[in-house]
Coordinates of C-alpha atoms and ligand atoms in Angstrom, one line a residue:
M1 CA -54.2 26.4 22.3
T2 CA -52.6 29.7 21.4
Y3 CA -53.0 32.4 24.1
E4 CA -53.4 36.1 23.5
H5 CA -53.7 37.5 27.0
I6 CA -51.5 35.2 29.0
L7 CA -48.0 33.7 28.5
Y8 CA -47.6 30.0 29.0
D9 CA -44.3 28.4 29.3
V10 CA -43.1 25.0 30.5
A11 CA -39.4 24.4 31.4
G12 CA -37.7 22.0 33.8
G13 CA -41.0 20.6 35.1
V14 CA -42.4 24.1 35.9
A15 CA -45.3 25.7 34.0
T16 CA -45.4 29.4 34.3
I17 CA -48.6 31.3 33.6
T18 CA -48.2 35.0 33.2
L19 CA -51.3 37.2 33.2
N20 CA -50.3 39.6 30.4
R21 CA -52.3 42.8 30.1
P22 CA -50.0 45.1 32.0
D23 CA -51.6 48.4 30.9
S24 CA -54.6 47.5 33.0
L25 CA -52.7 45.8 35.8
N26 CA -53.6 42.5 34.1
A27 CA -57.4 43.0 34.6
F28 CA -59.4 39.9 33.6
T29 CA -61.4 40.1 30.4
T30 CA -63.7 37.2 29.5
A31 CA -61.0 36.1 27.0
M32 CA -58.3 36.2 29.6
I33 CA -60.4 34.3 32.1
G34 CA -61.0 31.5 29.6
E35 CA -57.3 31.3 28.7
T36 CA -56.2 31.2 32.4
A37 CA -58.7 28.4 33.2
D38 CA -57.6 26.5 30.1
A39 CA -53.9 26.9 31.0
F40 CA -54.5 25.3 34.4
K41 CA -56.3 22.4 32.8
Q42 CA -53.4 22.1 30.4
C43 CA -51.1 21.8 33.5
S44 CA -53.2 18.9 34.8
R45 CA -53.0 17.0 31.5
D46 CA -49.2 17.5 31.0
A47 CA -47.2 14.9 32.9
A48 CA -44.0 17.0 32.3
V49 CA -45.5 19.7 34.6
R50 CA -44.8 19.0 38.2
C51 CA -45.3 22.6 39.6
V52 CA -47.1 25.6 38.4
V53 CA -46.3 29.3 38.9
I54 CA -48.9 32.1 38.3
T55 CA -47.8 35.7 38.1
G56 CA -48.5 39.0 36.4
S57 CA -46.5 41.0 34.0
G58 CA -45.6 44.6 34.8
R59 CA -46.3 46.2 38.2
G60 CA -49.6 44.3 39.0
F61 CA -50.6 40.7 39.7
T62 CA -54.2 41.3 38.5
A63 CA -56.7 44.0 39.2
G64 CA -59.6 41.5 39.0
Q65 CA -62.4 41.9 36.5
D66 CA -61.8 44.4 33.7
L67 CA -64.1 47.3 34.5
G68 CA -64.0 48.6 31.0
E69 CA -65.5 45.4 29.9
V70 CA -68.1 45.6 32.7
Q71 CA -69.2 49.1 31.5
A72 CA -69.5 47.9 27.9
R73 CA -72.0 45.2 28.8
G74 CA -75.6 45.7 28.0
D75 CA -78.3 45.8 30.7
E76 CA -79.3 42.2 29.8
F77 CA -75.9 40.9 30.9
S78 CA -76.1 38.4 33.7
I79 CA -73.1 38.1 36.0
G80 CA -74.0 34.7 37.5
P81 CA -73.3 32.7 34.3
H82 CA -70.2 34.8 33.7
L83 CA -68.8 33.8 37.1
R84 CA -69.8 30.2 36.8
A85 CA -68.3 29.7 33.3
G86 CA -65.3 31.8 34.0
Y87 CA -63.8 32.6 37.5
H88 CA -65.2 29.4 39.0
R89 CA -63.3 27.3 36.4
I90 CA -60.1 29.1 37.3
I91 CA -60.5 28.6 41.0
K92 CA -61.7 25.0 40.7
N93 CA -58.9 24.2 38.2
I94 CA -56.3 25.6 40.7
V95 CA -57.7 23.9 43.8
G96 CA -58.4 20.6 42.0
L97 CA -55.0 20.5 40.3
E98 CA -53.0 17.8 42.1
K99 CA -49.7 19.6 41.6
P100 CA -48.4 22.5 43.7
V101 CA -49.4 26.0 42.5
I102 CA -47.2 28.9 43.5
A103 CA -48.7 32.5 43.3
A104 CA -45.7 34.8 42.6
V105 CA -47.5 38.0 43.8
N106 CA -45.5 40.7 42.0
G107 CA -47.8 43.6 42.8
V108 CA -51.4 44.5 43.6
A109 CA -54.0 41.7 43.4
A110 CA -57.6 43.1 43.5
G111 CA -61.1 41.6 43.4
A112 CA -61.1 38.1 41.8
G113 CA -57.3 38.3 41.7
V114 CA -57.3 37.8 45.5
G115 CA -59.3 34.7 44.9
V116 CA -56.6 33.4 42.5
V117 CA -53.9 34.2 45.1
L118 CA -55.7 32.4 47.9
A119 CA -56.6 29.4 45.7
S120 CA -52.9 28.9 45.1
D121 CA -51.0 26.6 47.5
I122 CA -47.8 28.6 48.2
R123 CA -47.9 32.4 48.0
I124 CA -44.6 34.2 47.6
A125 CA -44.9 38.0 47.4
S126 CA -42.8 41.0 46.5
D127 CA -42.6 43.7 49.2
K128 CA -44.5 45.8 46.6
A129 CA -47.5 43.4 46.6
S130 CA -50.8 44.2 48.1
L131 CA -54.3 42.7 48.3
V132 CA -57.6 44.6 47.8
L133 CA -61.0 43.2 48.2
A134 CA -62.2 45.9 45.7
F135 CA -65.7 44.5 45.4
S136 CA -67.5 46.7 47.9
K137 CA -66.0 49.8 46.2
I138 CA -68.2 49.0 43.3
G139 CA -71.2 47.7 45.2
L140 CA -70.5 44.0 44.7
V141 CA -69.9 41.1 47.1
P142 CA -66.7 39.1 47.2
D143 CA -66.7 36.3 44.6
S144 CA -64.2 33.8 43.1
G145 CA -64.4 31.7 46.3
L146 CA -63.3 34.4 48.6
N147 CA -66.2 34.0 51.0
W148 CA -65.0 30.5 51.5
L149 CA -61.2 30.9 51.2
L150 CA -60.5 34.1 53.1
P151 CA -62.2 33.5 56.5
R152 CA -60.5 30.1 56.6
V153 CA -57.1 31.8 56.5
I154 CA -57.6 35.0 58.5
G155 CA -60.9 34.4 60.4
Q156 CA -64.2 36.0 59.7
A157 CA -63.7 39.3 61.5
R158 CA -60.6 40.2 59.5
A159 CA -62.1 38.8 56.3
Y160 CA -65.3 40.9 56.7
Q161 CA -63.2 44.0 57.6
L162 CA -61.2 43.6 54.3
A163 CA -64.5 43.1 52.4
V164 CA -66.4 46.1 53.7
T165 CA -63.5 48.6 53.9
A166 CA -61.8 47.5 50.6
E167 CA -58.6 48.7 52.3
R168 CA -55.3 47.9 50.6
L169 CA -53.5 45.2 52.7
G170 CA -49.8 45.6 52.3
A171 CA -47.4 42.7 51.9
E172 CA -46.0 42.7 55.4
Q173 CA -49.5 42.7 57.0
A174 CA -50.6 40.0 54.6
L175 CA -47.6 37.9 55.7
A176 CA -48.4 38.5 59.4
W177 CA -52.0 37.4 58.8
G178 CA -50.8 34.2 57.1
L179 CA -52.0 35.2 53.6
F180 CA -48.4 35.0 52.2
N181 CA -45.8 32.4 52.9
E182 CA -42.9 34.8 52.3
V183 CA -42.3 38.4 51.3
V184 CA -39.1 39.2 49.5
P185 CA -37.6 42.4 48.0
A186 CA -39.2 43.0 44.6
D187 CA -35.9 42.5 42.7
Q188 CA -35.5 39.0 44.4
L189 CA -39.0 37.7 43.7
A190 CA -38.2 35.9 40.5
A191 CA -35.1 34.1 41.9
R192 CA -36.9 33.1 45.1
V193 CA -40.0 31.8 43.2
D194 CA -37.6 29.9 40.9
E195 CA -36.0 28.2 44.0
W196 CA -39.4 27.2 45.3
A197 CA -40.6 26.0 41.9
Q198 CA -37.4 23.9 41.2
R199 CA -37.7 22.4 44.7
L200 CA -41.3 21.4 44.3
A201 CA -40.9 20.2 40.7
G202 CA -38.0 18.0 41.8
G203 CA -40.0 16.5 44.7
P204 CA -42.2 13.4 45.1
S205 CA -45.0 14.7 42.9
V206 CA -47.6 12.0 43.8
S207 CA -47.1 12.7 47.5
F208 CA -47.5 16.5 46.9
G209 CA -50.6 16.0 44.9
L210 CA -52.3 13.6 47.3
T211 CA -51.4 15.9 50.2
K212 CA -53.2 18.7 48.5
R213 CA -56.2 16.5 47.9
A214 CA -56.2 15.3 51.5
M215 CA -56.0 18.8 53.0
N216 CA -58.8 20.1 50.7
R217 CA -61.1 17.2 51.5
A218 CA -60.4 17.4 55.2
W219 CA -62.3 20.7 55.4
S220 CA -65.6 18.8 54.9
Q221 CA -64.7 15.6 56.8
T222 CA -65.0 14.5 60.4
L223 CA -61.7 13.4 62.1
E224 CA -62.8 9.8 61.6
E225 CA -63.3 10.3 57.9
A226 CA -60.0 12.2 57.5
L227 CA -58.0 9.5 59.3
D228 CA -59.6 6.9 57.1
Y229 CA -58.9 8.9 53.9
E230 CA -55.3 9.4 54.9
A231 CA -54.8 5.7 55.3
Y232 CA -56.3 5.2 51.8
L233 CA -54.0 7.8 50.2
Q234 CA -51.0 6.5 52.1
D235 CA -51.6 3.1 50.4
T236 CA -51.3 4.9 47.1
A237 CA -48.2 6.9 48.1
A238 CA -46.5 3.9 49.5
H239 CA -46.6 2.2 46.1
T240 CA -44.8 4.9 44.3
E241 CA -41.2 4.7 43.0
D242 CA -40.6 7.9 44.9
N243 CA -41.4 6.4 48.2
K244 CA -39.0 3.6 47.6
E245 CA -36.4 6.1 46.4
G246 CA -36.9 8.3 49.5
V247 CA -36.4 5.4 51.9
A248 CA -33.4 4.1 50.0
A249 CA -31.8 7.5 49.9
F250 CA -32.2 8.0 53.6
L251 CA -30.6 4.7 54.4
E252 CA -27.8 5.2 51.9
K253 CA -27.2 8.8 53.3
R254 CA -27.6 10.5 49.9
A255 CA -30.0 13.0 48.4
P256 CA -33.1 11.4 46.8
Q257 CA -33.7 11.5 43.1
Y258 CA -37.4 11.8 42.8
R259 CA -39.0 11.2 39.4
G260 CA -42.6 12.1 40.2
R261 CA -44.0 8.6 40.0
Ligands
T3D1 O1 -68.8 42.1 36.9 C1 -68.3 41.0 37.1 O2 -67.8 40.4 36.1 C2 -68.2 40.4 38.4 C3 -66.9 39.9 38.7 C4 -66.2 40.5 39.7 C5 -64.8 40.2 40.0 C6 -64.0 41.3 40.4 O3 -62.8 41.2 40.3 S1 -64.8 42.8 40.9 C7 -63.4 43.9 41.2 C8 -62.9 44.6 40.0 N1 -61.6 45.3 40.3 C9 -61.6 46.5 40.8 O4 -62.6 47.0 41.2 C10 -60.2 47.1 41.0 C11 -60.2 48.4 40.3 N2 -58.8 48.9 40.4 C12 -58.4 49.6 41.5 O5 -59.0 49.7 42.5 C13 -57.0 50.1 41.4 O6 -56.6 50.2 40.1 C14 -55.9 49.1 42.2 C15 -56.2 49.2 43.7 C16 -56.1 47.7 41.7 C17 -54.5 49.6 41.8 O7 -54.4 51.0 42.1 P1 -53.2 51.8 41.5 O8 -53.3 53.2 42.0 O9 -51.9 51.1 41.9 O10 -53.3 51.8 39.9 P2 -54.3 52.6 39.0 O11 -53.7 53.9 38.6 O12 -55.6 52.7 39.6 O13 -54.4 51.6 37.7 C18 -53.4 51.6 36.7 C19 -54.1 51.4 35.4 O14 -54.8 50.1 35.4 C20 -55.1 52.5 35.1 O15 -55.1 52.7 33.8 P3 -54.5 54.0 33.1 O16 -55.1 55.2 33.8 O17 -53.0 53.9 33.5 O18 -54.8 54.0 31.7 C21 -56.4 51.8 35.6 O19 -57.5 52.3 34.9 C22 -56.2 50.4 35.1 N3 -57.0 49.4 35.9 C23 -56.8 49.1 37.2 N4 -57.8 48.2 37.5 C24 -58.5 48.0 36.4 C25 -58.0 48.8 35.4 N5 -58.6 48.7 34.2 C26 -59.7 47.9 34.0 N6 -60.2 47.2 35.0 C27 -59.6 47.2 36.2 N7 -60.1 46.4 37.2

């Protein structure tokens, strides 16, 4: 598929998805939502992709739903189907993708954009990044999975605070609250994300993918079920070439050469 509103690039095992409407801080139009969801699906189909990076062009990550498009809608427009067919696909494609997804948060993420950040597995942010649950500023409720994702990371009191105040949470505070893994100076973001992406793309990909599946599933499991599921997944991981390579490399006192299978 050819994309108009995002950039999609694959190199060295890393797919990079760049939201690319910088004049509006990469606000999501319906077309861009579709392209983004499709790009994540493409990452799942392409065996050459072993890690995915999502970022924004210009000074923003994404300002969430494009409000110009919202205003242009007729009164008959129904948001429910728009969310289900659009943002839900993005969030589910990220969470369901059994490959590590890194959000390179280069600037402000607002509204649904915060959902995209939190659905990602590793979040590396520039010191110029910020998060804004902008929904209540326009009389909406958080969507894009945020009512599920955000309280899990920062607890319900802080999540509710961010939702009802729509305050701008700076990068350092987001780091302190566990929303970001790392914050780096803006001019070092690309290099740091590249280090992370190379490391993850060169790792034991089956193990990384199954770990993501196990942790996601564990939210809705009892301890007994989670233990049982771990044992099942470990059987799969233990039959990979990468497991044999990891053990051999340890015993031979050398760096492992993982091939992702
Ligand atoms: O209806 C549905 O589809 C339901 C779905 C909901 C999902 C959602 O995401 S709802 C939330 C939608 N997003 C917002 O409400 C955020 C609106 N934007 C802002 O509050 C601020 O722009 C930011 C806090 C994100 C950034 O502030 P700041 O001061 O750094 O930048 P700015 O000057 O406000 O914006 C820069 C430009 O981007 C500006 O355009 P201009 O004046 O330079 O031509 C601004 O209009 C444009 N822009 C920013 N956000 C949006 C946008 N254009 C369209 N849609 C936006 N969301």
